[in-house]
Amino acid sequence: QVQLVESGGGLVQAGGSLRVSCAASGRTFSRENMGWFRQAPGKEREFVAAITWSGGWTYYGTSVKGRFTISRDNAKNTLYLQMNSLKSEDTAVYYCAATHQASELGYARSYDYWGQGTQVTVSS
């Protein structure tokens, strides 16, 4: 079992920055590949970013590439998502997720464990 708790969401103006975090406990965090997803009202869950257990490989969704950065600190059992140049369309609940799978990390079905989400609202 892996328990994931997101934090750091809030209200930010368009063009601003925000960093959300995901604290992990339970099974060894450093062995998990991790991802961020988001879901806006009335829309399907969307892939945002993924990172391998070592942090050596990252992958981003098309809509956030160049603006968001995923990172992790295995010593602190924490995953991060730095969001810059935020747009109103980035407004959503952001979820972190964990998996042992090494492939298809851009798909929600690949992940075994999910956090409860944190709300990010970007005002225009």
JSON list of C-alpha atoms in Angstrom, two decimals:
[
{"chain": "A", "resi": 1, "resn": "GLN", "atom": "CA", "xyz": [0.00, 0.00, 0.00]},
{"chain": "A", "resi": 2, "resn": "VAL", "atom": "CA", "xyz": [1.06, 3.54, -0.74]},
{"chain": "A", "resi": 3, "resn": "GLN", "atom": "CA", "xyz": [-0.66, 6.53, 0.82]},
{"chain": "A", "resi": 4, "resn": "LEU", "atom": "CA", "xyz": [-0.45, 9.80, -1.10]},
{"chain": "A", "resi": 5, "resn": "VAL", "atom": "CA", "xyz": [-1.42, 13.23, 0.17]},
{"chain": "A", "resi": 6, "resn": "GLU", "atom": "CA", "xyz": [-1.32, 16.29, -2.08]},
{"chain": "A", "resi": 7, "resn": "SER", "atom": "CA", "xyz": [-0.91, 19.85, -0.83]},
{"chain": "A", "resi": 8, "resn": "GLY", "atom": "CA", "xyz": [-0.05, 23.30, -2.08]},
{"chain": "A", "resi": 9, "resn": "GLY", "atom": "CA", "xyz": [-3.04, 24.02, -4.25]},
{"chain": "A", "resi": 10, "resn": "GLY", "atom": "CA", "xyz": [-4.75, 27.38, -4.21]},
{"chain": "A", "resi": 11, "resn": "LEU", "atom": "CA", "xyz": [-5.80, 30.46, -6.15]},
{"chain": "A", "resi": 12, "resn": "VAL", "atom": "CA", "xyz": [-3.27, 32.16, -8.42]},
{"chain": "A", "resi": 13, "resn": "GLN", "atom": "CA", "xyz": [-3.48, 34.77, -11.14]},
{"chain": "A", "resi": 14, "resn": "ALA", "atom": "CA", "xyz": [-2.86, 33.92, -14.76]},
{"chain": "A", "resi": 15, "resn": "GLY", "atom": "CA", "xyz": [0.83, 34.12, -15.55]},
{"chain": "A", "resi": 16, "resn": "GLY", "atom": "CA", "xyz": [1.76, 33.23, -11.99]},
{"chain": "A", "resi": 17, "resn": "SER", "atom": "CA", "xyz": [3.42, 30.19, -10.47]},
{"chain": "A", "resi": 18, "resn": "LEU", "atom": "CA", "xyz": [2.50, 27.53, -7.95]},
{"chain": "A", "resi": 19, "resn": "ARG", "atom": "CA", "xyz": [4.13, 24.38, -6.62]},
{"chain": "A", "resi": 20, "resn": "VAL", "atom": "CA", "xyz": [2.08, 21.42, -5.49]},
{"chain": "A", "resi": 21, "resn": "SER", "atom": "CA", "xyz": [3.49, 18.57, -3.45]},
{"chain": "A", "resi": 22, "resn": "CYS", "atom": "CA", "xyz": [2.63, 14.95, -2.84]},
{"chain": "A", "resi": 23, "resn": "ALA", "atom": "CA", "xyz": [3.76, 13.29, 0.37]},
{"chain": "A", "resi": 24, "resn": "ALA", "atom": "CA", "xyz": [4.03, 9.50, 0.21]},
{"chain": "A", "resi": 25, "resn": "SER", "atom": "CA", "xyz": [4.04, 6.90, 2.93]},
{"chain": "A", "resi": 26, "resn": "GLY", "atom": "CA", "xyz": [3.77, 3.13, 3.12]},
{"chain": "A", "resi": 27, "resn": "ARG", "atom": "CA", "xyz": [5.54, 1.09, 0.45]},
{"chain": "A", "resi": 28, "resn": "THR", "atom": "CA", "xyz": [8.97, 2.30, -0.56]},
{"chain": "A", "resi": 29, "resn": "PHE", "atom": "CA", "xyz": [8.43, 5.58, -2.38]},
{"chain": "A", "resi": 30, "resn": "SER", "atom": "CA", "xyz": [11.85, 5.49, -4.01]},
{"chain": "A", "resi": 31, "resn": "ARG", "atom": "CA", "xyz": [10.85, 2.39, -5.98]},
{"chain": "A", "resi": 32, "resn": "GLU", "atom": "CA", "xyz": [7.65, 3.89, -7.40]},
{"chain": "A", "resi": 33, "resn": "ASN", "atom": "CA", "xyz": [7.24, 5.63, -10.71]},
{"chain": "A", "resi": 34, "resn": "MET", "atom": "CA", "xyz": [5.06, 8.67, -10.14]},
{"chain": "A", "resi": 35, "resn": "GLY", "atom": "CA", "xyz": [2.66, 10.80, -12.10]},
{"chain": "A", "resi": 36, "resn": "TRP", "atom": "CA", "xyz": [0.53, 13.91, -11.91]},
{"chain": "A", "resi": 37, "resn": "PHE", "atom": "CA", "xyz": [-2.93, 14.07, -13.44]},
{"chain": "A", "resi": 38, "resn": "ARG", "atom": "CA", "xyz": [-5.62, 16.71, -13.36]},
{"chain": "A", "resi": 39, "resn": "GLN", "atom": "CA", "xyz": [-9.36, 16.85, -13.79]},
{"chain": "A", "resi": 40, "resn": "ALA", "atom": "CA", "xyz": [-11.49, 19.89, -14.51]},
{"chain": "A", "resi": 41, "resn": "PRO", "atom": "CA", "xyz": [-15.25, 19.92, -13.97]},
{"chain": "A", "resi": 42, "resn": "GLY", "atom": "CA", "xyz": [-17.06, 18.05, -16.72]},
{"chain": "A", "resi": 43, "resn": "LYS", "atom": "CA", "xyz": [-13.83, 16.82, -18.28]},
{"chain": "A", "resi": 44, "resn": "GLU", "atom": "CA", "xyz": [-11.92, 13.56, -18.25]},
{"chain": "A", "resi": 45, "resn": "ARG", "atom": "CA", "xyz": [-8.82, 13.06, -16.16]},
{"chain": "A", "resi": 46, "resn": "GLU", "atom": "CA", "xyz": [-5.81, 14.39, -18.07]},
{"chain": "A", "resi": 47, "resn": "PHE", "atom": "CA", "xyz": [-2.19, 13.33, -17.88]},
{"chain": "A", "resi": 48, "resn": "VAL", "atom": "CA", "xyz": [0.14, 16.12, -16.74]},
{"chain": "A", "resi": 49, "resn": "ALA", "atom": "CA", "xyz": [3.58, 14.65, -16.05]},
{"chain": "A", "resi": 50, "resn": "ALA", "atom": "CA", "xyz": [5.42, 11.50, -14.98]},
{"chain": "A", "resi": 51, "resn": "ILE", "atom": "CA", "xyz": [8.79, 10.68, -13.46]},
{"chain": "A", "resi": 52, "resn": "THR", "atom": "CA", "xyz": [10.64, 7.42, -12.97]},
{"chain": "A", "resi": 53, "resn": "TRP", "atom": "CA", "xyz": [11.69, 6.13, -9.56]},
{"chain": "A", "resi": 54, "resn": "SER", "atom": "CA", "xyz": [15.23, 7.47, -9.94]},
{"chain": "A", "resi": 55, "resn": "GLY", "atom": "CA", "xyz": [14.13, 10.80, -11.37]},
{"chain": "A", "resi": 56, "resn": "GLY", "atom": "CA", "xyz": [16.21, 10.10, -14.44]},
{"chain": "A", "resi": 57, "resn": "TRP", "atom": "CA", "xyz": [13.36, 10.30, -16.92]},
{"chain": "A", "resi": 58, "resn": "THR", "atom": "CA", "xyz": [10.44, 12.70, -17.11]},
{"chain": "A", "resi": 59, "resn": "TYR", "atom": "CA", "xyz": [7.53, 12.97, -19.50]},
{"chain": "A", "resi": 60, "resn": "TYR", "atom": "CA", "xyz": [4.96, 15.75, -19.97]},
{"chain": "A", "resi": 61, "resn": "GLY", "atom": "CA", "xyz": [1.56, 16.23, -21.42]},
{"chain": "A", "resi": 62, "resn": "THR", "atom": "CA", "xyz": [1.40, 18.43, -24.50]},
{"chain": "A", "resi": 63, "resn": "SER", "atom": "CA", "xyz": [-0.57, 21.21, -22.82]},
{"chain": "A", "resi": 64, "resn": "VAL", "atom": "CA", "xyz": [1.96, 21.73, -20.02]},
{"chain": "A", "resi": 65, "resn": "LYS", "atom": "CA", "xyz": [5.28, 20.97, -21.67]},
{"chain": "A", "resi": 66, "resn": "GLY", "atom": "CA", "xyz": [7.71, 23.85, -21.21]},
{"chain": "A", "resi": 67, "resn": "ARG", "atom": "CA", "xyz": [5.69, 25.37, -18.36]},
{"chain": "A", "resi": 68, "resn": "PHE", "atom": "CA", "xyz": [5.52, 22.62, -15.71]},
{"chain": "A", "resi": 69, "resn": "THR", "atom": "CA", "xyz": [8.35, 20.65, -14.10]},
{"chain": "A", "resi": 70, "resn": "ILE", "atom": "CA", "xyz": [7.98, 17.38, -12.22]},
{"chain": "A", "resi": 71, "resn": "SER", "atom": "CA", "xyz": [10.59, 16.40, -9.64]},
{"chain": "A", "resi": 72, "resn": "ARG", "atom": "CA", "xyz": [10.99, 14.21, -6.60]},
{"chain": "A", "resi": 73, "resn": "ASP", "atom": "CA", "xyz": [12.98, 14.00, -3.40]},
{"chain": "A", "resi": 74, "resn": "ASN", "atom": "CA", "xyz": [13.26, 10.35, -2.42]},
{"chain": "A", "resi": 75, "resn": "ALA", "atom": "CA", "xyz": [14.91, 11.24, 0.89]},
{"chain": "A", "resi": 76, "resn": "LYS", "atom": "CA", "xyz": [11.76, 13.20, 1.81]},
{"chain": "A", "resi": 77, "resn": "ASN", "atom": "CA", "xyz": [9.30, 10.79, 0.15]},
{"chain": "A", "resi": 78, "resn": "THR", "atom": "CA", "xyz": [7.87, 13.74, -1.74]},
{"chain": "A", "resi": 79, "resn": "LEU", "atom": "CA", "xyz": [6.85, 14.43, -5.32]},
{"chain": "A", "resi": 80, "resn": "TYR", "atom": "CA", "xyz": [6.58, 17.96, -6.69]},
{"chain": "A", "resi": 81, "resn": "LEU", "atom": "CA", "xyz": [4.99, 19.76, -9.60]},
{"chain": "A", "resi": 82, "resn": "GLN", "atom": "CA", "xyz": [6.27, 23.26, -10.30]},
{"chain": "A", "resi": 83, "resn": "MET", "atom": "CA", "xyz": [3.77, 25.14, -12.44]},
{"chain": "A", "resi": 84, "resn": "ASN", "atom": "CA", "xyz": [4.81, 28.36, -14.20]},
{"chain": "A", "resi": 85, "resn": "SER", "atom": "CA", "xyz": [3.06, 30.66, -16.66]},
{"chain": "A", "resi": 86, "resn": "LEU", "atom": "CA", "xyz": [-0.28, 29.39, -15.44]},
{"chain": "A", "resi": 87, "resn": "LYS", "atom": "CA", "xyz": [-3.35, 29.79, -17.60]},
{"chain": "A", "resi": 88, "resn": "SER", "atom": "CA", "xyz": [-7.05, 29.71, -16.76]},
{"chain": "A", "resi": 89, "resn": "GLU", "atom": "CA", "xyz": [-7.29, 26.36, -18.54]},
{"chain": "A", "resi": 90, "resn": "ASP", "atom": "CA", "xyz": [-4.91, 24.88, -15.95]},
{"chain": "A", "resi": 91, "resn": "THR", "atom": "CA", "xyz": [-7.71, 25.16, -13.38]},
{"chain": "A", "resi": 92, "resn": "ALA", "atom": "CA", "xyz": [-8.44, 21.65, -12.10]},
{"chain": "A", "resi": 93, "resn": "VAL", "atom": "CA", "xyz": [-8.03, 19.23, -9.23]},
{"chain": "A", "resi": 94, "resn": "TYR", "atom": "CA", "xyz": [-4.49, 17.88, -9.37]},
{"chain": "A", "resi": 95, "resn": "TYR", "atom": "CA", "xyz": [-3.83, 14.28, -8.35]},
{"chain": "A", "resi": 96, "resn": "CYS", "atom": "CA", "xyz": [-0.60, 12.42, -7.77]},
{"chain": "A", "resi": 97, "resn": "ALA", "atom": "CA", "xyz": [-0.39, 8.71, -8.47]},
{"chain": "A", "resi": 98, "resn": "ALA", "atom": "CA", "xyz": [2.07, 5.85, -7.98]},
{"chain": "A", "resi": 99, "resn": "THR", "atom": "CA", "xyz": [2.84, 2.70, -9.93]},
{"chain": "A", "resi": 100, "resn": "HIS", "atom": "CA", "xyz": [5.36, -0.09, -10.27]},
{"chain": "A", "resi": 101, "resn": "GLN", "atom": "CA", "xyz": [4.79, -0.16, -14.04]},
{"chain": "A", "resi": 102, "resn": "ALA", "atom": "CA", "xyz": [7.63, 1.05, -16.23]},
{"chain": "A", "resi": 103, "resn": "SER", "atom": "CA", "xyz": [5.63, 1.79, -19.34]},
{"chain": "A", "resi": 104, "resn": "GLU", "atom": "CA", "xyz": [2.53, 3.71, -20.42]},
{"chain": "A", "resi": 105, "resn": "LEU", "atom": "CA", "xyz": [3.01, 6.20, -17.62]},
{"chain": "A", "resi": 106, "resn": "GLY", "atom": "CA", "xyz": [0.85, 8.69, -19.51]},
{"chain": "A", "resi": 107, "resn": "TYR", "atom": "CA", "xyz": [-2.28, 6.67, -18.82]},
{"chain": "A", "resi": 108, "resn": "ALA", "atom": "CA", "xyz": [-4.30, 6.76, -15.62]},
{"chain": "A", "resi": 109, "resn": "ARG", "atom": "CA", "xyz": [-5.00, 3.02, -15.91]},
{"chain": "A", "resi": 110, "resn": "SER", "atom": "CA", "xyz": [-1.31, 2.33, -15.32]},
{"chain": "A", "resi": 111, "resn": "TYR", "atom": "CA", "xyz": [-1.39, 3.65, -11.75]},
{"chain": "A", "resi": 112, "resn": "ASP", "atom": "CA", "xyz": [-2.30, 1.68, -8.65]},
{"chain": "A", "resi": 113, "resn": "TYR", "atom": "CA", "xyz": [-2.46, 4.37, -5.97]},
{"chain": "A", "resi": 114, "resn": "TRP", "atom": "CA", "xyz": [-3.97, 7.84, -5.97]},
{"chain": "A", "resi": 115, "resn": "GLY", "atom": "CA", "xyz": [-4.11, 10.81, -3.66]},
{"chain": "A", "resi": 116, "resn": "GLN", "atom": "CA", "xyz": [-7.28, 12.73, -2.84]},
{"chain": "A", "resi": 117, "resn": "GLY", "atom": "CA", "xyz": [-6.33, 15.71, -4.99]},
{"chain": "A", "resi": 118, "resn": "THR", "atom": "CA", "xyz": [-5.64, 19.40, -4.47]},
{"chain": "A", "resi": 119, "resn": "GLN", "atom": "CA", "xyz": [-7.55, 22.23, -6.14]},
{"chain": "A", "resi": 120, "resn": "VAL", "atom": "CA", "xyz": [-5.66, 24.68, -8.34]},
{"chain": "A", "resi": 121, "resn": "THR", "atom": "CA", "xyz": [-7.61, 27.69, -9.57]},
{"chain": "A", "resi": 122, "resn": "VAL", "atom": "CA", "xyz": [-6.13, 30.17, -12.03]},
{"chain": "A", "resi": 123, "resn": "SER", "atom": "CA", "xyz": [-7.94, 33.47, -12.34]},
{"chain": "A", "resi": 124, "resn": "SER", "atom": "CA", "xyz": [-7.77, 35.42, -15.58]}
]
